[in-house]
Short mmCIF file of C-alpha atoms in Angstrom, two decimals:
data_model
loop_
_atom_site.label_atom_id
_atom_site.label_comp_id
_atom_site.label_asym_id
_atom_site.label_seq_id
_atom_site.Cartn_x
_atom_site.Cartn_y
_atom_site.Cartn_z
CA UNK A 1 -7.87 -21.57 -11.33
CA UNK A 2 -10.35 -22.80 -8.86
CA UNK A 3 -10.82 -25.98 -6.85
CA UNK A 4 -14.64 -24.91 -5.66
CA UNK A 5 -15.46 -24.19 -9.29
CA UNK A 6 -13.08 -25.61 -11.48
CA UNK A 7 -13.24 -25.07 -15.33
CA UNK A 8 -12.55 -27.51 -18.07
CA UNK A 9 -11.59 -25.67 -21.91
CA UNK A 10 -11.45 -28.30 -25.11
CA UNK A 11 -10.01 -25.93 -27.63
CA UNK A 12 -9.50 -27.14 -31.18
CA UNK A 13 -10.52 -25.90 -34.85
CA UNK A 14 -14.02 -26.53 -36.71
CA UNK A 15 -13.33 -29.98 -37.93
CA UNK A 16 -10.93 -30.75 -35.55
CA UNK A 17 -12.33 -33.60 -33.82
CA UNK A 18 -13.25 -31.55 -30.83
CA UNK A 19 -16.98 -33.19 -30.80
CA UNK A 20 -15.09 -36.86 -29.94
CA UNK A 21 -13.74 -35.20 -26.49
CA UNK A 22 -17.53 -33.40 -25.59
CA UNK A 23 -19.05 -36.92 -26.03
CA UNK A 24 -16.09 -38.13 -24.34
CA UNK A 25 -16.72 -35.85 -21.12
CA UNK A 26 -20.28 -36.35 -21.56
CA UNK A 27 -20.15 -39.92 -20.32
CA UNK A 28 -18.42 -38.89 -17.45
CA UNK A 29 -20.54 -36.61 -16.27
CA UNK A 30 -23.63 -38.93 -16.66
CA UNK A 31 -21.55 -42.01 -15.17
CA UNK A 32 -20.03 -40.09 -12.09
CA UNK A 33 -23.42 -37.83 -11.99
CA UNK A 34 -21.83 -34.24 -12.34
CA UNK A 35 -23.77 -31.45 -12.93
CA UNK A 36 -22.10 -29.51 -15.95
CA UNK A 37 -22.34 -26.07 -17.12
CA UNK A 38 -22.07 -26.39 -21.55
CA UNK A 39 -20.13 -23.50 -22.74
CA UNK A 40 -20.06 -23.43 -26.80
CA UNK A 41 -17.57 -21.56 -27.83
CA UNK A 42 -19.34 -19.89 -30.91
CA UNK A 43 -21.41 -18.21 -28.43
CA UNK A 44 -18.65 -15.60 -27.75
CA UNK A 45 -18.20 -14.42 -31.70
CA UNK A 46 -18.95 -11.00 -31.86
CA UNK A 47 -20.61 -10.85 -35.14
CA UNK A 48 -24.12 -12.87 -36.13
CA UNK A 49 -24.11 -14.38 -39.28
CA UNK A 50 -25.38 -11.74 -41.30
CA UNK A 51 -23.24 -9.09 -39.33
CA UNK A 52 -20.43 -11.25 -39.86
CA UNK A 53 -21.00 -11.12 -43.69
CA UNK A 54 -20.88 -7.76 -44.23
CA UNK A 55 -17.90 -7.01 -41.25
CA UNK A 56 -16.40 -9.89 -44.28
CA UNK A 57 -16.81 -7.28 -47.01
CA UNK A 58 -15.89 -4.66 -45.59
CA UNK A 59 -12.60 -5.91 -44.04
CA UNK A 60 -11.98 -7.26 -47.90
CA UNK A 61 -12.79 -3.42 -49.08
CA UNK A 62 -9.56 -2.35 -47.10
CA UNK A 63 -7.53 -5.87 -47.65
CA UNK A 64 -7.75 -6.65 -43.77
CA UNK A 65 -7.60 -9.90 -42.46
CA UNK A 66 -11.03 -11.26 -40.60
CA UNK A 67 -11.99 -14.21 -39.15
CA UNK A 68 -13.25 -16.47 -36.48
CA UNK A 69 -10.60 -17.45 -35.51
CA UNK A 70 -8.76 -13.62 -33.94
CA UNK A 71 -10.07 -11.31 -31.92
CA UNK A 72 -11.46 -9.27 -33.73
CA UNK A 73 -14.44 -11.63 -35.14
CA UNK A 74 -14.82 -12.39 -31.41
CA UNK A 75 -15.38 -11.10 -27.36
CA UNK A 76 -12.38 -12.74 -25.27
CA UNK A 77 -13.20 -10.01 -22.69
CA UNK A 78 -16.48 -11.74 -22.45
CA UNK A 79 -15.19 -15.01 -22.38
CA UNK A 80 -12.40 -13.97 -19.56
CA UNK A 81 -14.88 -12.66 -17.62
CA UNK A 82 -17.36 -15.88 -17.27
CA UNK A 83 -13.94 -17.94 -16.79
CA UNK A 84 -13.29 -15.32 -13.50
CA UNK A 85 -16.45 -15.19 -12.59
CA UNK A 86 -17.17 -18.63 -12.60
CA UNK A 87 -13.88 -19.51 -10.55
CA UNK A 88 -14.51 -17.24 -8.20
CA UNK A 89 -18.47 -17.92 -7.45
CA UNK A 90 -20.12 -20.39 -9.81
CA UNK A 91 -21.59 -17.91 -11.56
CA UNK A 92 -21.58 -16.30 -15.15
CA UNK A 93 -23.72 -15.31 -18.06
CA UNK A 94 -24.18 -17.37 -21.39
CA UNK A 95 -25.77 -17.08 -24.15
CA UNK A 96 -26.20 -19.77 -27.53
CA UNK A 97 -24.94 -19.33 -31.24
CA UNK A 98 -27.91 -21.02 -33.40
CA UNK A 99 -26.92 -23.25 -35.97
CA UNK A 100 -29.65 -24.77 -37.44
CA UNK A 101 -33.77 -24.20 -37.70
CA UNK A 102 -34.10 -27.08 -35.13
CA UNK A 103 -32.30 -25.14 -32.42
CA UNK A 104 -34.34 -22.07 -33.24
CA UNK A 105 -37.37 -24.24 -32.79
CA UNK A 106 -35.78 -25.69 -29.11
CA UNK A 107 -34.96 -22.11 -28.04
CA UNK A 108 -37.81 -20.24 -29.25
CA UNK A 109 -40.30 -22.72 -27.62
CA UNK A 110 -37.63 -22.17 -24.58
CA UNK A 111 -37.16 -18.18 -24.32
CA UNK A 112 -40.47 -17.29 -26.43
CA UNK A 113 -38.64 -15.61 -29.43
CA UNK A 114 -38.55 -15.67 -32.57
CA UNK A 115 -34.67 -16.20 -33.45
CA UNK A 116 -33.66 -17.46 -36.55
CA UNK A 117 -30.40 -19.78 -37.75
CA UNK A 118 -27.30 -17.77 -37.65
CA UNK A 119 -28.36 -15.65 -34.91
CA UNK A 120 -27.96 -14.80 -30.65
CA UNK A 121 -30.19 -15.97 -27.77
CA UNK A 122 -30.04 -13.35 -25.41
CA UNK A 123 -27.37 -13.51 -22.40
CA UNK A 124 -29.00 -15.71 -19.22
CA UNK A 125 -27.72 -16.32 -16.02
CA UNK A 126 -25.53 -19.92 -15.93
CA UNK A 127 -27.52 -22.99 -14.16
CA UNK A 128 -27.44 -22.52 -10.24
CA UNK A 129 -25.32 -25.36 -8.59
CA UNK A 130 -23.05 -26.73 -11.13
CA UNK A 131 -19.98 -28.46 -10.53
CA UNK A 132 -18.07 -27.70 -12.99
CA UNK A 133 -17.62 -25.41 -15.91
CA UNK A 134 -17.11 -27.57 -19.67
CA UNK A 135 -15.97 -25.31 -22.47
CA UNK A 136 -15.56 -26.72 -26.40
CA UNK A 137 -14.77 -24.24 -29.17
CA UNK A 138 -11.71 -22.37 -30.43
CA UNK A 139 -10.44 -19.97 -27.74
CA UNK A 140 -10.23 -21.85 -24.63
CA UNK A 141 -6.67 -21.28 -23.03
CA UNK A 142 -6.19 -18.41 -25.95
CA UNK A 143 -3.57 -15.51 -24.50
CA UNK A 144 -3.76 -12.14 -25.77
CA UNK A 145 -2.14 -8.58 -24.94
CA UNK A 146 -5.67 -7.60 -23.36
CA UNK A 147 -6.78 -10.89 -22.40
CA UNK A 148 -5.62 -14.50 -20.88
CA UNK A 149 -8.47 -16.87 -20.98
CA UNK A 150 -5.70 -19.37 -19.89
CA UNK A 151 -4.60 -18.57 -16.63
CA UNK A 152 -8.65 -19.47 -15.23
CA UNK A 153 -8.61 -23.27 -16.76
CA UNK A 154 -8.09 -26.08 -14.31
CA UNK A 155 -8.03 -28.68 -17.23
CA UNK A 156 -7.12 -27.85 -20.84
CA UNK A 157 -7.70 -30.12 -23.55
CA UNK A 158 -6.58 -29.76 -26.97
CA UNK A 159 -7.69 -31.52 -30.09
CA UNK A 160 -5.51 -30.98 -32.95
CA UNK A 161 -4.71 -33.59 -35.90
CA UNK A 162 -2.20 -32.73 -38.40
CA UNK A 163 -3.05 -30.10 -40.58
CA UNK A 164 -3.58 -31.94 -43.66
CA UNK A 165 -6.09 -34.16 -42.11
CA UNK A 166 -7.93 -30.97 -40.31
CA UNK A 167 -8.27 -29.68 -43.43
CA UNK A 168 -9.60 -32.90 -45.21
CA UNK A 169 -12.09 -33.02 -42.41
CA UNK A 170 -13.39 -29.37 -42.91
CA UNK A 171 -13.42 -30.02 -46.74
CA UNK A 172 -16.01 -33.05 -46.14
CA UNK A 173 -18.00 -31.56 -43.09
CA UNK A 174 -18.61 -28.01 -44.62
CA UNK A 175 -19.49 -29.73 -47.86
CA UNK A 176 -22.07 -32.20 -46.59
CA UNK A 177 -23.59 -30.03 -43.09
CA UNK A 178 -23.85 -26.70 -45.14
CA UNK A 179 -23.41 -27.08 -48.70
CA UNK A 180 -19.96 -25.26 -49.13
CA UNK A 181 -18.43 -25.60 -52.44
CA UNK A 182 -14.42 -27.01 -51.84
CA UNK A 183 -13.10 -23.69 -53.51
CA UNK A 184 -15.34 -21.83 -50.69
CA UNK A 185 -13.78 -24.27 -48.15
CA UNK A 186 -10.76 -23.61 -49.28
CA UNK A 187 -10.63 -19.89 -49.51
CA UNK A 188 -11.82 -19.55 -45.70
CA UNK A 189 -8.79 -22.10 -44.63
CA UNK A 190 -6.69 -19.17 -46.15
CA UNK A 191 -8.48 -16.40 -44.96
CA UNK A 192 -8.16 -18.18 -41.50
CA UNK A 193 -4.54 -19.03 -41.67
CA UNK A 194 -3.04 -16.14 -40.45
CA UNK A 195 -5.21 -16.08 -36.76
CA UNK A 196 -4.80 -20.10 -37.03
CA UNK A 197 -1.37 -19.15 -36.77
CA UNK A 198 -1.60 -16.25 -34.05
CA UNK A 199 -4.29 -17.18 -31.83
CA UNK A 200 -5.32 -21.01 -32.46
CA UNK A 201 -1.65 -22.74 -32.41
CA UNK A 202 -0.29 -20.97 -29.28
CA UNK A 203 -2.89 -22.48 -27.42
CA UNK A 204 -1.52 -26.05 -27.44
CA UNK A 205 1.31 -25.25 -25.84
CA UNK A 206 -0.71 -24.14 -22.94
CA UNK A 207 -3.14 -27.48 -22.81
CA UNK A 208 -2.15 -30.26 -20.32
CA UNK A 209 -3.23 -32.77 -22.70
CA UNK A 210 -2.74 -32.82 -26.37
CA UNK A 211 -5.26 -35.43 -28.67
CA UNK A 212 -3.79 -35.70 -32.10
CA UNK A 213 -4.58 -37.84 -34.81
CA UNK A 214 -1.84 -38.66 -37.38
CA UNK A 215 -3.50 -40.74 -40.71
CA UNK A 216 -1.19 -43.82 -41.81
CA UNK A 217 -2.40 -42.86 -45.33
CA UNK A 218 -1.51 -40.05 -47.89
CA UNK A 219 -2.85 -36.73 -47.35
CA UNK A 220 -0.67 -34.73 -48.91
CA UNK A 221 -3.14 -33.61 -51.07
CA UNK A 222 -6.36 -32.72 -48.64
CA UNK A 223 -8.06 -30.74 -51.65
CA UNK A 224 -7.92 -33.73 -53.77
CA UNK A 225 -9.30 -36.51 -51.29
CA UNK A 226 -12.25 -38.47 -51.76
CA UNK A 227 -12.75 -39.41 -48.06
CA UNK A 228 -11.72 -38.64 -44.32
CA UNK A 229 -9.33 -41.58 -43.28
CA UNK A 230 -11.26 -43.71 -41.00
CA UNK A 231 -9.69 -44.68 -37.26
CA UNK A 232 -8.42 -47.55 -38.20
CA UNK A 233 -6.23 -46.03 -40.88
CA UNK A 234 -5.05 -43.45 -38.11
CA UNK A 235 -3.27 -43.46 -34.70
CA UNK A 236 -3.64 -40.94 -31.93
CA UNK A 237 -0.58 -39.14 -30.74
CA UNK A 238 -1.54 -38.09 -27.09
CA UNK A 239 1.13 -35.59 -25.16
CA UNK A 240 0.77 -34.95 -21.72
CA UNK A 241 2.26 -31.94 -20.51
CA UNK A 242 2.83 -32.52 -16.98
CA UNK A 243 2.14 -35.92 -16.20
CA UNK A 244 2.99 -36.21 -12.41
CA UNK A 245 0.68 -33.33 -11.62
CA UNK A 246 -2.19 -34.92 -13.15
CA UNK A 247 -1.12 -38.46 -11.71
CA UNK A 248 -1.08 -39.93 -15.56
CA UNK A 249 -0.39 -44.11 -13.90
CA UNK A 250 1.27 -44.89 -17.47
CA UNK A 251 1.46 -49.03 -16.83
CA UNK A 252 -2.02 -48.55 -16.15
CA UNK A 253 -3.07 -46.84 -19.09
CA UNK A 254 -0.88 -49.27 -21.38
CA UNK A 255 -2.73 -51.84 -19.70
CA UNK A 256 -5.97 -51.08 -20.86
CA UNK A 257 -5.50 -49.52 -24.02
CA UNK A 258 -4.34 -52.80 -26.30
CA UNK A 259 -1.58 -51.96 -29.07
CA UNK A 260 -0.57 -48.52 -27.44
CA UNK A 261 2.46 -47.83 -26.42
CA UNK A 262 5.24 -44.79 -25.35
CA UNK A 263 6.57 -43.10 -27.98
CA UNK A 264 8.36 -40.22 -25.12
CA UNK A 265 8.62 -40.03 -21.53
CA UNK A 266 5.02 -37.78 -21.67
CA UNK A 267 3.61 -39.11 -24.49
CA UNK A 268 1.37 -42.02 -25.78
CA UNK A 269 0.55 -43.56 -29.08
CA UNK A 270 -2.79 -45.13 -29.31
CA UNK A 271 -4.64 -47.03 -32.26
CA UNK A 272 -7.23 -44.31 -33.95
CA UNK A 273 -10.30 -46.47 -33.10
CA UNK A 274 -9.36 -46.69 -30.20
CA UNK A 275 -9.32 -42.69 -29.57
CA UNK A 276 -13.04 -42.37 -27.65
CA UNK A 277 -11.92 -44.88 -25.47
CA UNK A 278 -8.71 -43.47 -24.08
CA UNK A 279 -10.14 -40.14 -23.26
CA UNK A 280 -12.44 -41.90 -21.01
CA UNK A 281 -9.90 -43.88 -19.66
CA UNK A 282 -7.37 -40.74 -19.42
CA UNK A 283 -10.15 -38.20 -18.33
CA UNK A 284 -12.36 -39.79 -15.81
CA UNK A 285 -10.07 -40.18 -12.74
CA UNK A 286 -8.94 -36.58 -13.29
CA UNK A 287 -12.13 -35.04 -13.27
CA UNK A 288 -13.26 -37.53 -10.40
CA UNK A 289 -9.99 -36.20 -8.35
CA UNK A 290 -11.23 -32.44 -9.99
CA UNK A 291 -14.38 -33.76 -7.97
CA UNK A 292 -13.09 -34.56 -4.71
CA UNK A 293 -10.46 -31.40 -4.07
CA UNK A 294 -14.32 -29.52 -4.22
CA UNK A 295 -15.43 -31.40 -1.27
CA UNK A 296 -12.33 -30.81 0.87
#
């Protein structure tokens, strides 16, 4: 951990929600003006798109388990090192996972290449003079035998709903951004499981602050569902794991968030619409605190 250069990790499943938080932390930075270094986690996968298919056949060939979500499909080394280096000077390398053709156009016309969807930019040198280090993706506190990512994050956020609703969510996304069919959906959920299990879970147990939403409608049948459950027809659970440390002012927060309330001693129950809201509430004065222990 590091007060010059602290780092901030939102770790939390494709689907998850995880996007609500980055927007979230985006309107800090703008409001309280801090320069952020954007870390995407996808970034740090070891395999392109294409290499990634055929690592997929191959590991089906022998009946081993691959995905996204372990460490095989991925470079924690890589990952620990930026978190060290970062920490200790400000510095690290980074590189971007492109999604779509229109981020291939914006980083072509950037780096002068020629990159296509599904591919690499080449590793760069992070932004001189930022303040603080934002991470979103999967692995962001993630512990291994060789590697803990963990032990370097100042702030850990996780974003984790229940798994029936994660799963509804992936269902619709993957079917409407990229054309999945829902038995395609559904086989990678099961490929995934076992690293979900290993290497995603474990991780929230290390985050100081949990965001998860809980639907107040069936789901016990995500494969069958013919929508996400909206906010409204959700609340948030939101766990806090050490509160005094991170001078949570309960009373406060109840205050300002109408219809919440405690539901334990380190936890808090908000309404789902009301989720983007109390991460801003809940996140700005600890990254503005984050903010002044640099000066000092």
């Amino acid at each position: 951990m590091s007060k010059k250069h602290p780092i901030v990790a939102v770790t939390g499943s494709s689907g998850a929600g995880t996007t609500t938080v980055k927007r979230a932390f985006e309107h800090i930075f703008y409001r309280d003006g801090i320069k952020a270094a954007v870390i995407e986690g996808d970034s740090f996968h070891r395999y392109d798109r294409v290499e990634m298919k055929a690592e997929m056949a191959r590991a089906a060939e022998t009946h081993r388990n691959l995905s996204h979500f372990g460490p095989e499909a991925n470079r924690f080394d890589l990952l620990e090192e930026l978190f060290r280096n970062y920490g200790e000077s400000g510095t690290g390398k980074q590189r971007y996972y492109i999604h779509s053709d229109s981020e291939a156009d914006h980083h072509n016309a950037r780096l002068g290449t020629q990159l296509k969807a599904g591919q690499f930019t080449p590793w760069e040198d992070l932004l001189e003079g930022t303040d603080v280090l934002f991470y979103e993706g999967l692995h962001g506190l993630v512990v291994t035998e060789e590697d803990n990512i963990a032990q370097h994050v100042d702030l850990g956020v996780g974003v984790v709903p229940i798994i029936n609703l994660e799963w509804i969510q992936k269902i619709f996304r993957d079917n409407a951004e990229r054309g999945y069919s829902a038995e395609a959906i559904v086989d990678t959920i099961m490929r995934r499981m076992p690293d979900y299990i290993r290497h995603v879970t474990p991780q929230f147990s290390l985050t100081d602050i949990n965001f998860q939403r809980v639907a107040t409608v069936d789901t016990s049948n995500p494969f069958i569902a013919r929508d996400i459950p909206t906010p409204d027809e959700s609340f948030v659970i939101i766990r806090f794991r050490d509160p005094e440390r991170l001078q949570i002012d309960f009373p406060y927060l109840l205050s300002m968030i109408n219809d919440s309330f405690m539901s334990r001693r380190n936890t808090m129950v908000v309404p789902g619409g009301k989720m983007g809201m109390a991460m801003e509430v809940i996140l700005q004065p600890i990254i503005e605190r984050m903010m002044d222990a640099r000066r000092v």
